[in-house]
XYZ file of C-alpha atoms in Angstrom:
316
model
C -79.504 43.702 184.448
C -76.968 41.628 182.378
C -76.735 41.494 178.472
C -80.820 42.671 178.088
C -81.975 42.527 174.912
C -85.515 43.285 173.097
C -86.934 42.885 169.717
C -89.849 44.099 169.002
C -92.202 41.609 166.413
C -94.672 43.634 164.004
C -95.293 43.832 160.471
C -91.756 44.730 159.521
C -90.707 41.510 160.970
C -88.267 41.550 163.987
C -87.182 45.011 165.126
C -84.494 45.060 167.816
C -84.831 47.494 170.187
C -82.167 47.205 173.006
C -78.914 45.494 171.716
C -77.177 44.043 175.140
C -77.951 46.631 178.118
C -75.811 45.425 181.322
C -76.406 47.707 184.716
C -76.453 47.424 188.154
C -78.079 49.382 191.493
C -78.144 48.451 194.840
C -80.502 50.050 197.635
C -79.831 53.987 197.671
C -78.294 54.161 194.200
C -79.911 56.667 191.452
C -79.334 56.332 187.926
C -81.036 58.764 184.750
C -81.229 57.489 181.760
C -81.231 59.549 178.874
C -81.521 59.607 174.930
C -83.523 60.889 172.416
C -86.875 59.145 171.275
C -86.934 55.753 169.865
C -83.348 55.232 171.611
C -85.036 52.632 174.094
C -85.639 54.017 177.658
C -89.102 52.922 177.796
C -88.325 50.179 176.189
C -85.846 49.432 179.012
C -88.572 50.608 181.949
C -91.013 47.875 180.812
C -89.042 44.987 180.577
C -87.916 45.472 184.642
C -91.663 45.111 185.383
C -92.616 42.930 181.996
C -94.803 45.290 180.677
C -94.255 44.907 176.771
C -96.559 43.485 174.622
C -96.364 39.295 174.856
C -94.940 38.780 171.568
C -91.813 40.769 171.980
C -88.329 39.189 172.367
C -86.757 39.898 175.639
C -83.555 38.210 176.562
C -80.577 38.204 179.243
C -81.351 38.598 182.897
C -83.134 41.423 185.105
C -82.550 40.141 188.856
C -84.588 41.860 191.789
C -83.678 40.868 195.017
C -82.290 37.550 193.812
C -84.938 36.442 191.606
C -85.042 37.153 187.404
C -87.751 38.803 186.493
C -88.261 37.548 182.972
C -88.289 33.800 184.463
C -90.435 34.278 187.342
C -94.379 33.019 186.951
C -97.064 35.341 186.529
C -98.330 34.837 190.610
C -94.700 35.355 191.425
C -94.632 38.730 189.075
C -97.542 39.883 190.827
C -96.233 40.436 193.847
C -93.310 42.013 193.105
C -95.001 44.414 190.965
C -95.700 47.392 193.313
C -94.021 45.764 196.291
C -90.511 44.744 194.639
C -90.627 47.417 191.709
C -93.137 50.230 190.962
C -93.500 52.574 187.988
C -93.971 56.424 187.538
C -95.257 57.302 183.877
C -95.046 60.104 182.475
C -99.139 61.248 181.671
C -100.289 61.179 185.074
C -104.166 61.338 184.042
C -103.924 58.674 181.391
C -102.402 56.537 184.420
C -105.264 56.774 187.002
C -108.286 56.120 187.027
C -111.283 58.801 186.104
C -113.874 56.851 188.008
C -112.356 56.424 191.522
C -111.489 58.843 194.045
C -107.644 59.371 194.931
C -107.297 57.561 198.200
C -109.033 54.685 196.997
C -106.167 54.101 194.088
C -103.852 54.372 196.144
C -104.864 52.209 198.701
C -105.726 49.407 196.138
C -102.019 47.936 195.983
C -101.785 47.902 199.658
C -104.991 46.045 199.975
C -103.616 44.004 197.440
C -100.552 43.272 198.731
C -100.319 43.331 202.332
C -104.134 42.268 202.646
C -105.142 45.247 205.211
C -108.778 46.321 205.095
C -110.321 49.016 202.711
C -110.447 51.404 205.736
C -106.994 50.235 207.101
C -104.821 50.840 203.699
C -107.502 54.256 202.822
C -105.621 55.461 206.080
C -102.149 54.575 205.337
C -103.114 56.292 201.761
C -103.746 59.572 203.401
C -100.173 59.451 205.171
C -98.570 59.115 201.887
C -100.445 61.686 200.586
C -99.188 63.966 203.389
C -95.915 62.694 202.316
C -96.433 63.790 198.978
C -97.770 67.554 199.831
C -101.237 66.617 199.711
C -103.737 67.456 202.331
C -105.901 64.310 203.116
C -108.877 66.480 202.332
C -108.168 65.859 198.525
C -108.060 61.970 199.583
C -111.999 62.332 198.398
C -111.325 63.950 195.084
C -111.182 62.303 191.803
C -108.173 62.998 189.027
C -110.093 65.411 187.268
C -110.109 67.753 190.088
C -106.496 68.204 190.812
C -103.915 69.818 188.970
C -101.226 68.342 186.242
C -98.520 68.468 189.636
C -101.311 67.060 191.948
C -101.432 64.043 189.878
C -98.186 63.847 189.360
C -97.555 63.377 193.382
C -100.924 60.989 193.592
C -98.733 58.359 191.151
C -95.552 59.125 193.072
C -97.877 58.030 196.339
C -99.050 55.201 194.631
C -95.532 54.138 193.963
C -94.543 54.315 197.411
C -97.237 52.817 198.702
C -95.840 49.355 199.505
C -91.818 50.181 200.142
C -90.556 48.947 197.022
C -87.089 48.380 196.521
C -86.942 50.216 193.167
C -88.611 53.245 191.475
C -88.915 53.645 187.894
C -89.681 57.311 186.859
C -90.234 57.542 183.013
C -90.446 61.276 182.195
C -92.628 61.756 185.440
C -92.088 65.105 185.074
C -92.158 66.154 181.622
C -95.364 67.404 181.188
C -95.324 69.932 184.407
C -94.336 73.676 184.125
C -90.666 74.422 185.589
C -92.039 75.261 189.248
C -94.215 72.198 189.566
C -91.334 69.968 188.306
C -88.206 71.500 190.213
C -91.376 70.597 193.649
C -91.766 67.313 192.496
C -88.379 66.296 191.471
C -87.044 67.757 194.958
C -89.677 65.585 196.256
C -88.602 62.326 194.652
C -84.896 62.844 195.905
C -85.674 63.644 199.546
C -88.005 60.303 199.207
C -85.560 58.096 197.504
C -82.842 59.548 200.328
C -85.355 58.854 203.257
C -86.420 55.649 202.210
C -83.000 54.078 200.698
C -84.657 53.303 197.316
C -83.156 52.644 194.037
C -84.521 55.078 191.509
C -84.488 54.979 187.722
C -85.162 57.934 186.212
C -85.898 58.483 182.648
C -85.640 61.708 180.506
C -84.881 63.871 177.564
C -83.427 66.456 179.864
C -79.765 65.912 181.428
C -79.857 68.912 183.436
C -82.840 67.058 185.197
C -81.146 64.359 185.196
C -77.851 65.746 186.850
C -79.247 67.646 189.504
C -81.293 64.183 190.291
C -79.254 60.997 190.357
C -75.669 60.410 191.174
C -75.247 58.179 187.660
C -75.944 59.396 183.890
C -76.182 56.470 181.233
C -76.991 57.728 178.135
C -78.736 55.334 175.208
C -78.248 55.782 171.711
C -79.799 53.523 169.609
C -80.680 50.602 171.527
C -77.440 50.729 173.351
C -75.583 52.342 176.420
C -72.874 55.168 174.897
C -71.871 56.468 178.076
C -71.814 55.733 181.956
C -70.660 57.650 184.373
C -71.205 60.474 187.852
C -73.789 62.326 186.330
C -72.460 66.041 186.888
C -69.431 64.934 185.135
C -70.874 63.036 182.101
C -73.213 66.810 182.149
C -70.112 69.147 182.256
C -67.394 67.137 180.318
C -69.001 63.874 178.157
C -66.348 61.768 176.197
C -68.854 60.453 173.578
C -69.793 62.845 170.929
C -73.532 61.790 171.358
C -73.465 62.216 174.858
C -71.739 65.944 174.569
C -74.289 67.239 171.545
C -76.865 66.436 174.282
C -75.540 68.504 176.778
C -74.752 71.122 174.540
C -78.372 71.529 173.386
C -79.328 72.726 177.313
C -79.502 76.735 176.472
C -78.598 78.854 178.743
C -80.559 81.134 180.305
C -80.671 84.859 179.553
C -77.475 84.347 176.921
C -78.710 86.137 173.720
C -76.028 84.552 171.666
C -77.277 81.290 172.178
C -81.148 82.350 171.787
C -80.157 83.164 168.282
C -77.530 80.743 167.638
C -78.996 77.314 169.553
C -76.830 74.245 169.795
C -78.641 71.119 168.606
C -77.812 67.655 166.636
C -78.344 67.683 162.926
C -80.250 64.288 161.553
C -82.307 61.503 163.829
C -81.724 58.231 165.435
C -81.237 55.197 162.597
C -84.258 53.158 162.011
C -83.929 50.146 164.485
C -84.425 47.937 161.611
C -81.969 49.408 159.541
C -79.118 49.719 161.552
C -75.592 52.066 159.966
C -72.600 49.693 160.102
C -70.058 50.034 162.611
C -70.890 52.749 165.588
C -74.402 53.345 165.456
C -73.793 57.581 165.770
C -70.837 57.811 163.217
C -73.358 59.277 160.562
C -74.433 62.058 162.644
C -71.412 62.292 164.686
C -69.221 65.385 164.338
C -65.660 64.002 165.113
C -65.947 60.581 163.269
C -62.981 58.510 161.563
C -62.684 56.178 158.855
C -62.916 53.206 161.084
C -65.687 53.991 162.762
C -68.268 52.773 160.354
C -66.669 49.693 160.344
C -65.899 49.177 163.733
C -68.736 48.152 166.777
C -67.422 50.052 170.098
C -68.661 48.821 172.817
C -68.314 50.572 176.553
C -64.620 51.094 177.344
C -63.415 52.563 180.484
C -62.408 56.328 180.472
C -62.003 55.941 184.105
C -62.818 53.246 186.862
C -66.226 54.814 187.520
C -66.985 55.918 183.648
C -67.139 54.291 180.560
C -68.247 55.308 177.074
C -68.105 53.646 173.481
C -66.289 55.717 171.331
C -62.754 54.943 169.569
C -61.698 58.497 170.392
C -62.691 58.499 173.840
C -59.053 59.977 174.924
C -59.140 62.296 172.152
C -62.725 63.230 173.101
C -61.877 64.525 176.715
């Protein structure tokens, strides 16, 4: 992904949405991406796949396997949706459908794409399934009948279903209580391990996030504040942004912090009304003079970590 950028068209005229994203993974790699609402993650999801509505504004490059995405024609996008790239959203029931039983859905991009028979790919459904933690007797059920996990491990199935080279997980996990989602994210990284996929993972939560993928970019926004190993950008951040979201993970069983919580004062700007300078310096707890009239972008604060603050020495 080089220099992505996305404006959104509507009747405030043009809103831009991601301001010049640049990222790379190869086969194996895991990266979370996190930020609060309206920072751009999703935003950032659809456009690997082209998923955002036809009149928005999508610029720079997104390469898979040698080929840009946002240049290829719609028969060529086809069949690398599913088979190049596949997508994990987050409300699992909203993403299936009510009328067809599991195995069936998920055998419907393997028919599609690797042209087996109906009985052929309802079989190699059944195996992913297994994969999964389903039994094969729930290949006859429909969406309605299985739990908020359940679905949750259907989609994840459905995303494997034709070896893509890259997994996009946009708050797949969310919704689920804390059991269901420790199963299903441990599930995801033995998957991603076993099958040497790329995985983008998408979340509020950085704790998930850390425990998940071996990089942490975090988007404030529109634009990437911080990159770097994701335990490290958890325990010690060197943006301000990045920290405040860290520090709002409680801690368990600490009554201090139960009645004292850590959290960020104020929202993300208005994409159409954008502060001056760095983005955060409004909200941000350690800002300067300069930094409303200054634009940071990513600097290194070591050779595998970046982050765009003017203080990022003083920050660490």
């Amino acid at each position: 992904m080089d220099d992505l950028r996305i404006t959104y068209r509507g009747s405030r005229g043009e809103v831009p949405a991601v301001r010049g994203i640049s990222m790379s993974l190869e086969p194996g790699d895991t990266l979370g991406l996190a930020g609060e609402s309206g920072c751009g993650k999703s935003t950032v999801a659809g456009a690997i796949l082209r998923l955002l509505p036809r009149e928005t504004q999508v610029t720079g490059r997104i390469v898979l396997d040698g080929d840009d995405v946002l240049t290829m024609s719609f028969g060529k996008l086809r069949a690398v949706r599913w088979a190049g790239a596949s997508i994990v959203f987050q409300g699992a029931m909203h993403s299936l459908n009510p009328v067809h039983r599991i195995a069936r859905q998920i055998a419907e991009p393997i028919v599609l794409h690797e042209g087996l028979s109906s009985d052929a790919a309802e079989k190699r459904a059944v195996e992913l399934m297994a994969q999964v933690g389903l039994p094969a007797w729930r290949a006859s059920s429909y969406p309605h009948q299985l739990s908020g996990g359940q679905r949750q491990r259907v989609m994840i199935a459905m995303a494997l279903a034709c070896s893509p080279q890259l997994i996009i997980a946009d708050e797949a996990t969310t919704a689920l209580d804390v059991m269901i989602q420790a199963q299903v994210l441990a599930l995801i990284k033995r998957l991603v391990a076993e099958r040497n996929i790329a995985l983008v993972m998408i979340s509020h939560d950085l704790s998930v996030l850390a425990d998940t993928c071996d990089r942490l970019a975090v988007m404030y926004a529109g634009k990437l504040v911080e990159d770097g190993p994701s335990h490290e950008v958890f325990a010690a951040a060197r943006h301000p942004y990045a920290q405040a979201l860290s520090a709002a993970f409680p801690t368990v069983g600490d009554p201090a912090e139960r009645r004292n919580p850590h959290g960020l004062a104020g929202d993300p700007p208005d994409p159409s009304n954008l502060p001056t300078g760095c983005s955060f310096h409004p909200r941000c707890p350690v800002v300067r003079d300069d930094c409303a009239s200054t634009s940071v972008e990513l600097r290194r604060a070591r050779d595998d970590w970046r982050a765009a603050c003017l203080r990022v020495e003083e920050v660490a």
